[in-house]
CSV table of C-alpha atoms in Angstrom, one decimal:
chain,number,residue,atom,x,y,z
P,1,ASN,CA,11.0,-6.7,-16.1
P,2,ALA,CA,12.8,-5.6,-13.0
P,3,GLY,CA,9.5,-4.0,-11.7
P,4,VAL,CA,10.1,-1.2,-9.2
P,5,THR,CA,13.6,-0.8,-7.9
P,6,GLN,CA,14.7,1.3,-5.0
P,7,THR,CA,18.2,2.3,-3.9
P,8,PRO,CA,19.7,2.2,-1.4
P,9,LYS,CA,18.2,-0.6,0.7
P,10,PHE,CA,19.6,0.8,4.0
P,11,GLN,CA,20.9,4.3,4.9
P,12,VAL,CA,22.0,6.1,8.0
P,13,LEU,CA,22.1,9.8,8.0
P,14,LYS,CA,23.0,12.4,10.5
P,15,THR,CA,20.6,15.2,11.4
P,16,GLY,CA,20.8,18.0,8.9
P,17,GLN,CA,22.2,15.9,6.0
P,18,SER,CA,20.4,15.7,2.7
P,19,MET,CA,20.0,12.7,0.4
P,20,THR,CA,18.0,11.3,-2.4
P,21,LEU,CA,16.2,8.0,-2.4
P,22,GLN,CA,16.1,6.6,-5.9
P,23,CYS,CA,13.1,4.8,-7.5
P,24,ALA,CA,12.8,3.5,-11.0
P,25,GLN,CA,10.2,1.3,-12.8
P,26,ASP,CA,10.4,-0.4,-16.2
P,27,MET,CA,6.7,-1.0,-16.6
P,28,ASN,CA,5.8,2.3,-18.3
P,29,HIS,CA,3.5,3.2,-15.5
P,30,GLU,CA,2.3,6.7,-15.4
P,31,TYR,CA,1.4,6.8,-11.7
P,32,MET,CA,4.2,6.7,-9.1
P,33,SER,CA,4.2,7.4,-5.4
P,34,TRP,CA,6.2,7.5,-2.3
P,35,TYR,CA,5.0,6.2,1.1
P,36,ARG,CA,6.6,6.0,4.5
P,37,GLN,CA,5.7,3.2,6.9
P,38,ASP,CA,6.0,3.6,10.6
P,39,PRO,CA,5.0,1.2,13.4
P,40,GLY,CA,1.4,1.7,14.4
P,41,MET,CA,0.8,4.3,11.7
P,42,GLY,CA,0.5,2.1,8.6
P,43,LEU,CA,1.4,3.5,5.2
P,44,ARG,CA,1.3,7.3,4.6
P,45,LEU,CA,1.5,8.9,1.3
P,46,ILE,CA,4.3,11.5,0.9
P,47,HIS,CA,4.1,12.6,-2.7
P,48,TYR,CA,2.8,11.2,-5.9
P,49,SER,CA,3.0,11.8,-9.7
P,50,VAL,CA,0.5,11.1,-12.4
P,51,GLY,CA,3.0,11.5,-15.2
P,52,ALA,CA,6.3,13.1,-16.2
P,53,GLY,CA,6.4,16.7,-15.1
P,54,ILE,CA,3.4,16.4,-12.8
P,55,THR,CA,3.7,15.9,-9.0
P,56,ASP,CA,1.5,16.5,-6.1
P,57,GLN,CA,1.6,16.3,-2.3
P,58,GLY,CA,0.3,13.5,-0.3
P,59,GLU,CA,-0.5,13.2,3.4
P,60,VAL,CA,2.9,14.0,4.9
P,61,PRO,CA,5.0,16.0,2.4
P,62,ASN,CA,6.9,18.3,4.7
P,63,GLY,CA,10.6,17.8,4.6
P,64,TYR,CA,10.5,16.0,1.2
P,65,ASN,CA,10.8,17.1,-2.4
P,66,VAL,CA,10.1,15.1,-5.6
P,67,SER,CA,10.4,15.7,-9.3
P,68,ARG,CA,9.5,13.5,-12.3
P,69,SER,CA,11.5,14.3,-15.3
P,70,THR,CA,11.0,10.9,-16.9
P,71,THR,CA,8.3,8.2,-16.8
P,72,GLU,CA,10.7,5.8,-15.3
P,73,ASP,CA,12.2,7.7,-12.4
P,74,PHE,CA,10.7,9.3,-9.3
P,75,PRO,CA,13.4,10.3,-6.8
P,76,LEU,CA,12.6,11.5,-3.3
P,77,ARG,CA,14.8,14.1,-1.7
P,78,LEU,CA,15.2,14.7,2.0
P,79,LEU,CA,16.3,18.3,2.3
P,80,SER,CA,17.6,18.3,5.9
P,81,ALA,CA,17.1,15.0,7.6
P,82,ALA,CA,15.5,14.9,11.0
P,83,PRO,CA,15.1,11.9,13.4
P,84,SER,CA,11.4,12.0,12.8
P,85,GLN,CA,12.1,10.9,9.2
P,86,THR,CA,13.5,7.6,10.4
P,87,SER,CA,11.2,5.2,8.6
P,88,VAL,CA,10.9,2.6,5.9
P,89,TYR,CA,10.2,4.2,2.5
P,90,PHE,CA,8.4,2.5,-0.3
P,91,CYS,CA,8.0,3.6,-3.9
P,92,ALA,CA,5.1,2.3,-5.9
P,93,SER,CA,3.8,2.6,-9.4
P,94,SER,CA,0.6,1.7,-11.3
P,95,TYR,CA,-1.3,2.2,-14.5
P,96,PRO,CA,-3.3,5.4,-15.0
P,97,TRP,CA,-6.1,5.7,-12.6
P,98,GLY,CA,-8.6,7.4,-14.8
P,99,GLY,CA,-11.5,5.3,-15.7
P,100,GLY,CA,-10.5,2.6,-13.2
P,101,THR,CA,-8.2,1.9,-10.4
P,102,TYR,CA,-5.3,-0.5,-10.6
P,103,GLU,CA,-3.2,-2.2,-8.1
P,104,GLN,CA,0.1,-0.6,-7.1
P,105,TYR,CA,3.4,-2.4,-7.5
P,106,PHE,CA,5.8,-1.7,-4.7
P,107,GLY,CA,9.6,-1.6,-4.5
P,108,PRO,CA,11.5,-3.5,-1.8
P,109,GLY,CA,11.8,-0.4,0.4
P,110,THR,CA,14.5,1.7,1.9
P,111,ARG,CA,15.2,1.6,5.6
P,112,LEU,CA,16.4,5.0,6.7
P,113,THR,CA,17.7,5.9,10.1
P,114,VAL,CA,18.4,9.5,11.1
P,115,THR,CA,20.6,10.0,14.1
L,1,ALA,CA,-14.9,11.0,6.0
L,2,GLN,CA,-13.0,8.2,4.2
L,3,LYS,CA,-11.5,5.6,6.4
L,4,VAL,CA,-10.4,2.0,6.6
L,5,THR,CA,-10.6,0.2,9.9
L,6,GLN,CA,-8.8,-3.1,10.6
L,7,ALA,CA,-9.9,-3.7,14.1
L,8,GLN,CA,-7.7,-6.8,14.7
L,9,THR,CA,-4.2,-5.6,15.4
L,10,GLU,CA,-2.8,-9.1,15.9
L,11,ILE,CA,-4.1,-12.6,15.3
L,12,SER,CA,-2.4,-15.8,16.2
L,13,VAL,CA,-3.6,-19.2,15.0
L,14,VAL,CA,-2.3,-22.7,14.7
L,15,GLU,CA,-1.5,-24.1,11.3
L,16,LYS,CA,-4.5,-25.5,9.4
L,17,GLU,CA,-7.0,-23.3,11.2
L,18,ASP,CA,-9.2,-21.0,9.2
L,19,VAL,CA,-8.8,-17.3,9.9
L,20,THR,CA,-10.8,-14.2,8.9
L,21,LEU,CA,-9.3,-10.8,8.8
L,22,ASP,CA,-11.8,-8.0,9.0
L,23,CYS,CA,-11.9,-4.7,7.1
L,24,VAL,CA,-14.5,-2.1,7.5
L,25,TYR,CA,-14.5,1.1,5.3
L,26,GLU,CA,-16.2,4.4,5.2
L,27,THR,CA,-16.8,6.4,2.0
L,28,ARG,CA,-19.5,8.6,0.5
L,29,ASP,CA,-18.5,7.7,-3.0
L,30,THR,CA,-20.7,5.4,-5.0
L,31,THR,CA,-17.8,4.2,-7.0
L,32,TYR,CA,-14.7,3.0,-5.3
L,33,TYR,CA,-12.2,0.2,-5.2
L,34,LEU,CA,-11.0,-2.0,-2.3
L,35,PHE,CA,-7.7,-3.8,-2.1
L,36,TRP,CA,-5.8,-6.3,0.1
L,37,TYR,CA,-2.0,-6.4,0.3
L,38,LYS,CA,0.3,-8.7,2.1
L,39,GLN,CA,3.5,-7.8,3.8
L,40,PRO,CA,5.6,-10.8,4.8
L,41,PRO,CA,8.4,-10.6,7.2
L,42,SER,CA,10.8,-9.9,4.4
L,43,GLY,CA,9.1,-6.5,4.1
L,44,GLU,CA,7.9,-6.2,0.5
L,45,LEU,CA,4.3,-5.3,-0.2
L,46,VAL,CA,2.4,-7.8,-2.4
L,47,PHE,CA,-0.9,-7.1,-4.1
L,48,LEU,CA,-3.6,-9.8,-3.4
L,49,ILE,CA,-6.9,-8.6,-4.8
L,50,ARG,CA,-8.8,-5.6,-6.1
L,51,ARG,CA,-12.6,-5.3,-6.0
L,52,ASN,CA,-14.8,-2.5,-7.4
L,53,SER,CA,-17.9,-1.3,-5.6
L,54,PHE,CA,-20.3,-2.6,-8.2
L,55,ASP,CA,-19.1,-6.2,-7.9
L,56,GLU,CA,-20.3,-7.9,-4.7
L,57,GLN,CA,-19.5,-11.4,-5.8
L,58,ASN,CA,-17.3,-13.2,-3.4
L,59,GLU,CA,-13.9,-14.2,-4.8
L,60,ILE,CA,-11.9,-17.3,-4.1
L,61,SER,CA,-8.3,-17.9,-5.0
L,62,GLY,CA,-7.0,-21.2,-3.7
L,63,ARG,CA,-7.0,-21.0,0.1
L,64,TYR,CA,-7.9,-17.3,0.0
L,65,SER,CA,-11.4,-15.9,-0.2
L,66,TRP,CA,-12.9,-12.5,0.1
L,67,ASN,CA,-16.4,-11.5,1.2
L,68,PHE,CA,-17.5,-8.0,0.1
L,69,GLN,CA,-20.7,-6.7,1.6
L,70,LYS,CA,-21.7,-3.1,0.8
L,71,SER,CA,-24.6,-3.3,3.3
L,72,THR,CA,-22.1,-3.5,6.1
L,73,SER,CA,-19.2,-1.7,4.3
L,74,SER,CA,-17.0,-4.6,4.9
L,75,PHE,CA,-14.4,-6.5,2.8
L,76,ASN,CA,-13.3,-9.4,4.8
L,77,PHE,CA,-10.5,-11.8,3.9
L,78,THR,CA,-10.5,-15.5,4.9
L,79,ILE,CA,-7.6,-17.9,4.8
L,80,THR,CA,-8.6,-21.5,4.9
L,81,ALA,CA,-6.3,-24.1,6.3
L,82,SER,CA,-3.7,-21.5,7.2
L,83,GLN,CA,0.0,-22.3,6.7
L,84,VAL,CA,3.1,-20.9,8.3
L,85,VAL,CA,3.9,-19.1,5.1
L,86,ASP,CA,0.7,-17.0,5.6
L,87,SER,CA,2.4,-15.3,8.5
L,88,ALA,CA,2.5,-11.6,7.5
L,89,VAL,CA,0.9,-8.2,8.0
L,90,TYR,CA,-2.2,-7.8,5.8
L,91,PHE,CA,-3.4,-4.4,4.8
L,92,CYS,CA,-6.8,-3.4,3.5
L,93,ALA,CA,-7.0,-0.2,1.4
L,94,LEU,CA,-9.7,2.0,-0.2
L,95,SER,CA,-9.5,4.0,-3.4
L,96,PRO,CA,-12.3,6.5,-3.8
L,97,ASN,CA,-12.8,7.3,-7.4
L,98,ALA,CA,-14.2,10.8,-7.2
L,99,GLY,CA,-12.7,13.2,-9.7
L,100,ASN,CA,-8.9,13.1,-9.8
L,101,ASN,CA,-8.5,11.6,-6.4
L,102,ARG,CA,-5.8,9.0,-7.0
L,103,LYS,CA,-4.9,8.3,-3.4
L,104,LEU,CA,-5.2,5.0,-1.5
L,105,ILE,CA,-6.5,5.1,2.1
L,106,TRP,CA,-4.9,2.4,4.1
L,107,GLY,CA,-5.9,0.5,7.2
L,108,LEU,CA,-3.3,0.0,9.9
L,109,GLY,CA,-2.9,-3.7,9.1
L,110,THR,CA,-3.5,-7.0,10.9
L,111,SER,CA,-0.5,-9.0,11.9
L,112,LEU,CA,-1.2,-12.7,11.4
L,113,ALA,CA,1.0,-15.3,13.0
L,114,VAL,CA,0.5,-18.9,12.0
L,115,ASN,CA,2.2,-21.2,14.4
L,116,PRO,CA,3.2,-24.8,13.5
């Protein structure tokens, strides 16, 4: 199993550009999520999905879109990049949460800089 | 309010010392889960332990141990005989289990430096 993979590892964007951060998992996990990590602010949930076709907003969804057409993939789209979106982005997945709560498996992260 | 507090922002110890990382949480839920994750300098996030609110037994895994006390809403993590490889940021997280809430509430992390 490759686990959770993310591409790219590093990205530099100019203000106003759009891009998609890719996330894929091969563990057949229903739950997937995107976090951003900023110094002094810990991990903040952007969007999450409890299965194909179902997504919901997290704590800081503005400026980001997601879709979940397959169980494996959960891309994060930046619509019009802003310097405030400079951050490290993590994708995570886990088993279904109903009836119990399972640990999340994290991807290696994408370091995004917006100039 | 649901919250996780890791009051220690940074800790520095010398190798072989024991060190305890504190985690205090707030929740009104009777059923919830607590987690610890490790983030080494390489940046990935690694799961360490999950504990549910009905299980107050302490857990030991090698040099790592966890002390869960509902009476004080704490879930502390102790590393015995620390090693340089333990240097990392450690996060405590809370998962309330009310309804369809599937979100983790994270502490801000404790940065541990173990010096040779």
